[in-house]
mmCIF file of C-alpha atoms in Angstrom:
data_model
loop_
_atom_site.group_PDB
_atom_site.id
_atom_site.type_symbol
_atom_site.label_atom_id
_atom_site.label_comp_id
_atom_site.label_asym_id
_atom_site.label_seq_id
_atom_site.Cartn_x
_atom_site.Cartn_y
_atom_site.Cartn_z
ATOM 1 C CA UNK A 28 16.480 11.410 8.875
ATOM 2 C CA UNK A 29 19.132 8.867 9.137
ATOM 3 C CA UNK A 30 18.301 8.891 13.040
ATOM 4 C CA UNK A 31 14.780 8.331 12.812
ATOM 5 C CA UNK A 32 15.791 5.805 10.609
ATOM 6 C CA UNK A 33 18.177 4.259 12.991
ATOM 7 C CA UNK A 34 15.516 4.610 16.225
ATOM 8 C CA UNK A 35 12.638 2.841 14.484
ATOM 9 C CA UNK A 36 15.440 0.128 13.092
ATOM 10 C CA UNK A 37 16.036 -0.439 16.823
ATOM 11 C CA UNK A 38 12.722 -0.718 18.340
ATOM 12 C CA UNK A 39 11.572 -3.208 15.391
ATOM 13 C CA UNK A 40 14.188 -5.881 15.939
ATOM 14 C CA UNK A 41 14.340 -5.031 19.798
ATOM 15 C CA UNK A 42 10.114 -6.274 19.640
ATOM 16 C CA UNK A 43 8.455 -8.818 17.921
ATOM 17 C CA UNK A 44 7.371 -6.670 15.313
ATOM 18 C CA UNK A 45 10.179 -7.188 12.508
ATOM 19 C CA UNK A 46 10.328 -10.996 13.128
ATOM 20 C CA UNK A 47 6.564 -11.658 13.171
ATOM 21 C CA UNK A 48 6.566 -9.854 9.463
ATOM 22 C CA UNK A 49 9.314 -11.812 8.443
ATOM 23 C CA UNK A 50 8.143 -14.933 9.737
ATOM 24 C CA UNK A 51 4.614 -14.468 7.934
ATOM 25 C CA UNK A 52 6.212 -13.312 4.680
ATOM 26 C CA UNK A 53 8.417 -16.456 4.560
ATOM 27 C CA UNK A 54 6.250 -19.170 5.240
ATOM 28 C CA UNK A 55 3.616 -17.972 2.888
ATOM 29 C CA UNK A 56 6.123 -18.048 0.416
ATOM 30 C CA UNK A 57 7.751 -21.126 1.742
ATOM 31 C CA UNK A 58 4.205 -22.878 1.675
ATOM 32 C CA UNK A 59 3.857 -21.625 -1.871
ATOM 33 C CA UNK A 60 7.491 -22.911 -3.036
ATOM 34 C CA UNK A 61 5.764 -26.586 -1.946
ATOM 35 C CA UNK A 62 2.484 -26.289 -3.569
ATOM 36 C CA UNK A 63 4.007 -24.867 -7.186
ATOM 37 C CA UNK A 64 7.197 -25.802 -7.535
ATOM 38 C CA UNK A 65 7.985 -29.043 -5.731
ATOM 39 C CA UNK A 66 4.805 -30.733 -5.183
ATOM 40 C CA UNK A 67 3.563 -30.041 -8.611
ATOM 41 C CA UNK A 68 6.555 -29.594 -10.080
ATOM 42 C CA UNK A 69 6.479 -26.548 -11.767
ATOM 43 C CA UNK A 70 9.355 -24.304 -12.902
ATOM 44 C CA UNK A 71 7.689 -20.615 -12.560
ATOM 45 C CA UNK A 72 8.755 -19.267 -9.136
ATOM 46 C CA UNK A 73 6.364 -16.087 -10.284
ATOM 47 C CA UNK A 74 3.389 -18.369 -9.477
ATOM 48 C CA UNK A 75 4.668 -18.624 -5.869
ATOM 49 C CA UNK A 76 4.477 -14.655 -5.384
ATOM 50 C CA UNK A 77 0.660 -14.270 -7.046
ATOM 51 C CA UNK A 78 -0.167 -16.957 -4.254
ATOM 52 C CA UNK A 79 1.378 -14.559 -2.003
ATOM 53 C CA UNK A 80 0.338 -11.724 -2.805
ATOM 54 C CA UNK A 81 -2.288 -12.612 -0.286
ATOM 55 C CA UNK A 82 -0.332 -11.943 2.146
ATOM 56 C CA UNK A 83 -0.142 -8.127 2.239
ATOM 57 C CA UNK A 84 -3.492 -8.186 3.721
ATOM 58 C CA UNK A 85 -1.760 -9.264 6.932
ATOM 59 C CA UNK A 86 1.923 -8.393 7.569
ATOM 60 C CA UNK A 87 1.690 -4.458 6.363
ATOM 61 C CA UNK A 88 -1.041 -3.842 9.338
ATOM 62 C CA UNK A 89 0.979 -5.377 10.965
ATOM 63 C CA UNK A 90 3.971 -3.686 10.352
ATOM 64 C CA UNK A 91 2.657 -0.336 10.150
ATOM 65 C CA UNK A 92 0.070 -0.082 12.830
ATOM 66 C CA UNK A 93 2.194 1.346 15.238
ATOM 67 C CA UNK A 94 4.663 3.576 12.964
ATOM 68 C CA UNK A 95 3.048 6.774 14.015
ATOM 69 C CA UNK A 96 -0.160 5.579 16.112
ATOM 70 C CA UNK A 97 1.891 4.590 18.826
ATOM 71 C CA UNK A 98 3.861 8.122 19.070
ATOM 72 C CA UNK A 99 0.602 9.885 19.080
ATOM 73 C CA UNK A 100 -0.853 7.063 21.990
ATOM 74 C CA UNK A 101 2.050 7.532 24.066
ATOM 75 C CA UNK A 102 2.617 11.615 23.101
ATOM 76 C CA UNK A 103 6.408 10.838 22.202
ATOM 77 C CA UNK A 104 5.334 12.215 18.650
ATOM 78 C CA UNK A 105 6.291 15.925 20.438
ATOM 79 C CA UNK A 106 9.700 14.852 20.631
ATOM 80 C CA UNK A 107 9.966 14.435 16.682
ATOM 81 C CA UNK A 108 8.440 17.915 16.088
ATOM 82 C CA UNK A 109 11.672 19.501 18.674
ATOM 83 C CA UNK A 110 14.321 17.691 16.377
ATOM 84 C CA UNK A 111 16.374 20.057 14.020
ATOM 85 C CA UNK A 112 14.567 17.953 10.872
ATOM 86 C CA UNK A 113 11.520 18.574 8.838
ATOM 87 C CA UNK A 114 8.418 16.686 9.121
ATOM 88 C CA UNK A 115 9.435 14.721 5.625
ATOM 89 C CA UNK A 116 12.369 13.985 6.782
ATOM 90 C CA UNK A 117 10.571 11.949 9.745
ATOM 91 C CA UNK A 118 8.470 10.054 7.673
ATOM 92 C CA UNK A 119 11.185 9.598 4.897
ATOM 93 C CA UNK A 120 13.030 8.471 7.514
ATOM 94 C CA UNK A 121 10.461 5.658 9.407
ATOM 95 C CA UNK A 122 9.351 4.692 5.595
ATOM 96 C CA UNK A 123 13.102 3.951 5.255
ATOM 97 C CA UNK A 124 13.058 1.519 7.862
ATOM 98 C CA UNK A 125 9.731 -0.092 6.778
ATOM 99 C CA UNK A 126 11.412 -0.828 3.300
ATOM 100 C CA UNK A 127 14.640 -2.290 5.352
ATOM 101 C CA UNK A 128 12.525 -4.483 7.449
ATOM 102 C CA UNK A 129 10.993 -5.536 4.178
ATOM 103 C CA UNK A 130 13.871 -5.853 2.406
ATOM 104 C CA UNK A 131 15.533 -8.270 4.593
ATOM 105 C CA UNK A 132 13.075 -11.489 3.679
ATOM 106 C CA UNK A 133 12.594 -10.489 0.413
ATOM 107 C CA UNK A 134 16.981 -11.184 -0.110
ATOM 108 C CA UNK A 135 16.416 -14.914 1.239
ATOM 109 C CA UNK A 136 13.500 -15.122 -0.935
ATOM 110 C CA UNK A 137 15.122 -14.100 -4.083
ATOM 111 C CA UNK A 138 17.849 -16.943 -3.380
ATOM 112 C CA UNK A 139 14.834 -19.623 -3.724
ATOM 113 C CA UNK A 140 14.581 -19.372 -8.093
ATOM 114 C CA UNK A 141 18.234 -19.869 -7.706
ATOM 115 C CA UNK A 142 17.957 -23.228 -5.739
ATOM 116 C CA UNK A 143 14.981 -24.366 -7.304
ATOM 117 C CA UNK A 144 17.572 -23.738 -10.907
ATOM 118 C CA UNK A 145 19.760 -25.980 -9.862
ATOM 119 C CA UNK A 146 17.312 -28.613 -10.100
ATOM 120 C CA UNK A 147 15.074 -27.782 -13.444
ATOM 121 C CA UNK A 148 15.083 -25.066 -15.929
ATOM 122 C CA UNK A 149 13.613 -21.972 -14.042
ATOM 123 C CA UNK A 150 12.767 -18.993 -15.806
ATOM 124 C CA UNK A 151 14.888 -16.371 -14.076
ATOM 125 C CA UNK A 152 14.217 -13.129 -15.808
ATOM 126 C CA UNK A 153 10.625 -14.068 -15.215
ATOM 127 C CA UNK A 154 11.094 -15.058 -11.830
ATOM 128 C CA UNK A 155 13.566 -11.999 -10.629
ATOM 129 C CA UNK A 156 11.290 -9.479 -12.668
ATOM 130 C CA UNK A 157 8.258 -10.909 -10.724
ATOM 131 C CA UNK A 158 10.564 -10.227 -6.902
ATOM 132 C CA UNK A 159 11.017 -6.783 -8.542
ATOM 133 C CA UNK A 160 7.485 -5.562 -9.145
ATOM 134 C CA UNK A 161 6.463 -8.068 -5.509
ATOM 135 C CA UNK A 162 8.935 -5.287 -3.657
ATOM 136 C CA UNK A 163 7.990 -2.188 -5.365
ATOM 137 C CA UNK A 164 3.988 -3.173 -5.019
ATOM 138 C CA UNK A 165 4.888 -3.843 -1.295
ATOM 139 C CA UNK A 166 6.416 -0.204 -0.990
ATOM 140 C CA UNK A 167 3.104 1.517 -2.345
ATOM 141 C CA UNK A 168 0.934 -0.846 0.182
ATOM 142 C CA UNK A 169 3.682 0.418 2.978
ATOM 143 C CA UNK A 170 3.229 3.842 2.161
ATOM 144 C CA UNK A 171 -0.708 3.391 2.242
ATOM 145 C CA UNK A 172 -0.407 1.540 5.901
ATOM 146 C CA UNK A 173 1.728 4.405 6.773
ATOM 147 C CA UNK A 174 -0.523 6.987 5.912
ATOM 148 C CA UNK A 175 -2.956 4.834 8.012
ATOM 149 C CA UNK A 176 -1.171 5.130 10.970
ATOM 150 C CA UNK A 177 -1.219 8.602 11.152
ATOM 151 C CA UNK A 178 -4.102 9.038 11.285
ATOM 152 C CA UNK A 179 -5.289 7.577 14.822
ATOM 153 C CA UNK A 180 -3.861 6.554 17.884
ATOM 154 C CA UNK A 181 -5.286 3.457 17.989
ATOM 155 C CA UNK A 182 -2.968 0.670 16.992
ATOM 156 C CA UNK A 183 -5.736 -1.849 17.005
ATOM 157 C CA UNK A 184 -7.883 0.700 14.686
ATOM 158 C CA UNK A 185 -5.178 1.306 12.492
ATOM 159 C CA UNK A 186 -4.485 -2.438 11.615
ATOM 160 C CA UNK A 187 -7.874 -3.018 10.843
ATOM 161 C CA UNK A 188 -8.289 -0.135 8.533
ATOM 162 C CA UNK A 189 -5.227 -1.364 7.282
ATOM 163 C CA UNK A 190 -6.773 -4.728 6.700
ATOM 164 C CA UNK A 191 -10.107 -3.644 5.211
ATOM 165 C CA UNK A 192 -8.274 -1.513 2.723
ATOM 166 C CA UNK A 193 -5.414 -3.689 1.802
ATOM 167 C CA UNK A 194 -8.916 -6.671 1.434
ATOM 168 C CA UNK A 195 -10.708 -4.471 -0.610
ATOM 169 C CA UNK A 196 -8.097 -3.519 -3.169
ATOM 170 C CA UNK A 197 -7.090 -7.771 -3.634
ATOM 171 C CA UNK A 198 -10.680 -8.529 -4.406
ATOM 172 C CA UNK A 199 -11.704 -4.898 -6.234
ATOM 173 C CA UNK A 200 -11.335 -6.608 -9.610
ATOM 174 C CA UNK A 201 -13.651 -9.417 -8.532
ATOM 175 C CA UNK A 202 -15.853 -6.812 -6.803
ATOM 176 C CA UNK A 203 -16.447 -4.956 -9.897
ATOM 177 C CA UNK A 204 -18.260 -7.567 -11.740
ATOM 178 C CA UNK A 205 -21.231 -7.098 -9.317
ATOM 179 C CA UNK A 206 -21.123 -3.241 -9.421
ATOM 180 C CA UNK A 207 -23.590 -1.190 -11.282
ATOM 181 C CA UNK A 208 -22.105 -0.390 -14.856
ATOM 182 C CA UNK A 209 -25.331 1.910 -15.643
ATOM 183 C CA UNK A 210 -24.016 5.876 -15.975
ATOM 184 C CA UNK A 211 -26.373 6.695 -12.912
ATOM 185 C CA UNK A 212 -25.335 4.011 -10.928
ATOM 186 C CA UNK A 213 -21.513 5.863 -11.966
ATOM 187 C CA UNK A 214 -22.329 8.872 -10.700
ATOM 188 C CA UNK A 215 -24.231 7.920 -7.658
ATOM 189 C CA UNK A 216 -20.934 6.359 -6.526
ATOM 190 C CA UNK A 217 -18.551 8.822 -8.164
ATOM 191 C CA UNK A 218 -20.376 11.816 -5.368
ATOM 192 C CA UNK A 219 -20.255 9.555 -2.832
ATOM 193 C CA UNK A 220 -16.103 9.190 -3.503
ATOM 194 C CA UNK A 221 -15.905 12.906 -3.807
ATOM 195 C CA UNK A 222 -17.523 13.302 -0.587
ATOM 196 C CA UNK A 223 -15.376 11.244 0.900
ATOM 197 C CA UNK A 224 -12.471 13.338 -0.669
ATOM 198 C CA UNK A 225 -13.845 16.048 0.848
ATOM 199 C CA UNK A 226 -13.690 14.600 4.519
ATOM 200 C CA UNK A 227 -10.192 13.576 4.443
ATOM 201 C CA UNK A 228 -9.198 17.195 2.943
ATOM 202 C CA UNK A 229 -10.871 18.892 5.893
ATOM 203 C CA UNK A 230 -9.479 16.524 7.868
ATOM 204 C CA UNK A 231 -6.108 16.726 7.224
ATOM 205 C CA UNK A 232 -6.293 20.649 6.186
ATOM 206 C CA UNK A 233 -8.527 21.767 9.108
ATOM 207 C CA UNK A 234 -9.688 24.187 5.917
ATOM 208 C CA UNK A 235 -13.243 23.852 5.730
ATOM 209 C CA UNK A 236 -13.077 26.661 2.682
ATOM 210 C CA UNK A 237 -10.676 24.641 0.571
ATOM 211 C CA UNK A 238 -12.536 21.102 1.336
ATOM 212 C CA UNK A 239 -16.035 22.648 0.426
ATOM 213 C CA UNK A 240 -14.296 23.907 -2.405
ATOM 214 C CA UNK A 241 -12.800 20.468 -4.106
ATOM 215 C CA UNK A 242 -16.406 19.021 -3.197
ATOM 216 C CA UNK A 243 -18.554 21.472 -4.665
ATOM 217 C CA UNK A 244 -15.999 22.233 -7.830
ATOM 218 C CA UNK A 245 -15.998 17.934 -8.458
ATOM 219 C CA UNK A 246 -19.839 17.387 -8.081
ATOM 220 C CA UNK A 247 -20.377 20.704 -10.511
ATOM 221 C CA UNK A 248 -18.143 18.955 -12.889
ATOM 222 C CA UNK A 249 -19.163 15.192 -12.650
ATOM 223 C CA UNK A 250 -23.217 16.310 -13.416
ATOM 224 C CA UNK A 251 -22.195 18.702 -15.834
ATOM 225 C CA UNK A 252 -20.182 16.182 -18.006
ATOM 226 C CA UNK A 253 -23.410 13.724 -16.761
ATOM 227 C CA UNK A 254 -25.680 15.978 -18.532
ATOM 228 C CA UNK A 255 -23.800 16.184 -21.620
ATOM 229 C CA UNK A 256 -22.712 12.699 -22.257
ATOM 230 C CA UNK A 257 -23.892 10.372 -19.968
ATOM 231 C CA UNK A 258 -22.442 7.417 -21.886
ATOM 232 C CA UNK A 259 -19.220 8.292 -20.602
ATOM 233 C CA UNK A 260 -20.257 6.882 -17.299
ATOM 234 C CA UNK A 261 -21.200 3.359 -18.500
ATOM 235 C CA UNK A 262 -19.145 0.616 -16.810
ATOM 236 C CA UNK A 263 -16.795 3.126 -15.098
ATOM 237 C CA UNK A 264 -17.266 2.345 -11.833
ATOM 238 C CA UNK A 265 -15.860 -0.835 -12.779
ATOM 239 C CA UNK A 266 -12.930 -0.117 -14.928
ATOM 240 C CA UNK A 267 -11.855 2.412 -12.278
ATOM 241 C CA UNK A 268 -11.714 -0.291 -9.434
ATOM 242 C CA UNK A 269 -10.098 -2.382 -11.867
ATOM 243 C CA UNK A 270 -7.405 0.487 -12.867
ATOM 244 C CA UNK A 271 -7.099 0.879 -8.892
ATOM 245 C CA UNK A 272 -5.902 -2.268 -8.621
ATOM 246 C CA UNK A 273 -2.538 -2.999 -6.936
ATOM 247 C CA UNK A 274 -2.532 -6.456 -7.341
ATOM 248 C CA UNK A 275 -3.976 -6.517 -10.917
ATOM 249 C CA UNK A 276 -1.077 -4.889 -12.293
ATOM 250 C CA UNK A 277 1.378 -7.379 -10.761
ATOM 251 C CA UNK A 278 -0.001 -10.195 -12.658
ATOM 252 C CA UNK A 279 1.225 -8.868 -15.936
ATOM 253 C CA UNK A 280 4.488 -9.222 -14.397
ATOM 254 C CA UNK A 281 3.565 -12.940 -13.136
ATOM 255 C CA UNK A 282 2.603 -13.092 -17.037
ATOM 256 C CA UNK A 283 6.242 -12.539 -18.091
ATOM 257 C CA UNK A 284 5.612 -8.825 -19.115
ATOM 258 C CA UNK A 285 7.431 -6.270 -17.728
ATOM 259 C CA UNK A 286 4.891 -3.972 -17.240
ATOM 260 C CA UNK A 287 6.630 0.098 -16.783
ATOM 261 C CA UNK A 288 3.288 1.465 -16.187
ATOM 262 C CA UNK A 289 2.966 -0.570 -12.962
ATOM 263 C CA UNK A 290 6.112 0.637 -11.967
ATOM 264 C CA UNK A 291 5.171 3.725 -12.367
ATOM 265 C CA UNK A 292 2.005 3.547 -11.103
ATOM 266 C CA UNK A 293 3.008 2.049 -8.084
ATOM 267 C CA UNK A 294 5.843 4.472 -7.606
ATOM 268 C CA UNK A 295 3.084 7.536 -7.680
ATOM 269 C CA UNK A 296 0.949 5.779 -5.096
ATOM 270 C CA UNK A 297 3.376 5.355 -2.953
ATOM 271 C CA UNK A 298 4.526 9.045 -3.531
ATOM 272 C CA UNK A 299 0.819 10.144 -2.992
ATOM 273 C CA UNK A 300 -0.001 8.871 0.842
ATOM 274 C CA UNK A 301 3.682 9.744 1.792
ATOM 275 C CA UNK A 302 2.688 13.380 0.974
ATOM 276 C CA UNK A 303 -0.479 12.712 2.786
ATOM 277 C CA UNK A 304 1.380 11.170 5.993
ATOM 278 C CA UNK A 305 3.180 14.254 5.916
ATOM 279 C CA UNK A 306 0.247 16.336 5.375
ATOM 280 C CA UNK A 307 -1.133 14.767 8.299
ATOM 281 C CA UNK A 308 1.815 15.371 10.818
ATOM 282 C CA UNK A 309 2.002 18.692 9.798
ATOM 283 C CA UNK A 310 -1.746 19.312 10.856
ATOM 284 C CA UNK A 311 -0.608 17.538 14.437
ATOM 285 C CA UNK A 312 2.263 19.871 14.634
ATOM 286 C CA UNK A 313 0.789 23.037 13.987
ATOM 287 C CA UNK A 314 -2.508 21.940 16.531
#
């Protein structure tokens, strides 16, 4: 793990790849730091990182396009299966280097509240609380542009998959207010998710059995509890886009909450599609 670590490490700084995230992440933030706090003089660093949250959108495609899309394109993804390590251990091991490469800007950010401090009263616990949840909502988005990337070969593919996703998920709140908050609208849009559950199961299972299975046992379930009560479907469409919501739950933090269920929410997603990422090498390995 600690070698696969190492390897990607090498090939990020030895490319443009590491410095082009870098670069992107600090002058978004930079250009923030002049809008908020010097031009208009505010104290609250934390409004710097909700205007950058933006940013995501961009520099994870970017940074994870290639993570496993690249060793399929180029067939070097046999050499990983020969190593004496498991397949978690490999992408344990490249998420590791992600978070590094992430890691690095995000220390010469967190030195900015400290400058701006010695200049006006900052609100550090705010401001360092805010860096916090900022890191540990860019290690779920990682994990998602990971699990991405193994899925194709295509670098260019997986950035903009990356990018629609990563799009969809800023704006879902805003999205929501124009979705259908009838119960039939609900379900409608509920079977259409569960299909699409179903797709990704056979895809990364190559069990047709097991993916009918989910499908058939979730639509028997969703009409049934239709049937009985269908106001339990009104406006759920939109609170569960709004519950989705990566970047929703890092305002609260912006807000001067400390908000654990983010954490852990965050923490679980990024869980999730690193199982998945695995899930999905192991189909390679066994094909």
């Amino acid at each position: 793990m600690i070698a696969v670590w190492k390897h990607e490490l090498r090939l990020y700084f030895h490319s443009l790849t590491a410095y082009v995230f870098g670069a992107f992440l600090l002058a978004f933030i930079g250009i923030g730091s002049m809008l908020y706090n010097l031009q208009a003089a505010v104290s609250n660093f934390e409004y710097v990182l909700s205007f950058g949250c933006l940013v995501f959108v961009v520099i994870v495609p970017i940074l994870t396009m290639r993570v496993i899309a690249e060793e399929r394109k180029q067939k070097t993804d046999q050499l990983l299966y020969s190593l004496p390590i498991t397949t978690t251990q490999v992408i344990i091991g490249k998420y590791l280097s992600l978070l590094t490469v992430f890691l690095i800007p995000l220390c010469i950010i967190s030195l900015y509240p400290l400058i701006f401090s010695q200049f006006g009263d900052v609100y550090l616990l705010t401001s360092y609380g805010s860096i916090i949840a900022f890191f540990i909502m860019g290690t779920a988005l990682l994990a998602l542009g990971l699990f991405i990337s193994s899925l194709t070969d295509n670098q260019g593919f997986a950035a903009g998959i990356g990018i629609a996703v990563i799009l969809l998920n800023y704006y879902s709140v805003n999205l929501s207010e124009y979705l259908s908050s009838t119960a039939f609208g609900s379900v409608v849009t509920i079977c259409v998710m569960i299909l699409v559950l179903g797709m990704v199961t056979r895809h990364l299972t190559k069990n047709e059995t097991l993916a009918y299975g989910i499908g058939f046992a979730l639509f028997a379930l969703t009409i049934a509890v239709f049937y009985m009560d269908p106001t339990k479907f009104e406006g759920l469409l939109p609170k569960i886009m709004t519950q989705l919501s990566l970047f929703e739950r890092f305002y609260s933090f912006v807000n001067g909450v400390f908000d654990m269920t983010a954490i852990v929410y965050y923490v679980t997603f990024a869980i999730f599609f690193l199982f998945l990422s695995v899930q999905s090498l192991e189909k390679r390995r066994y094909n």
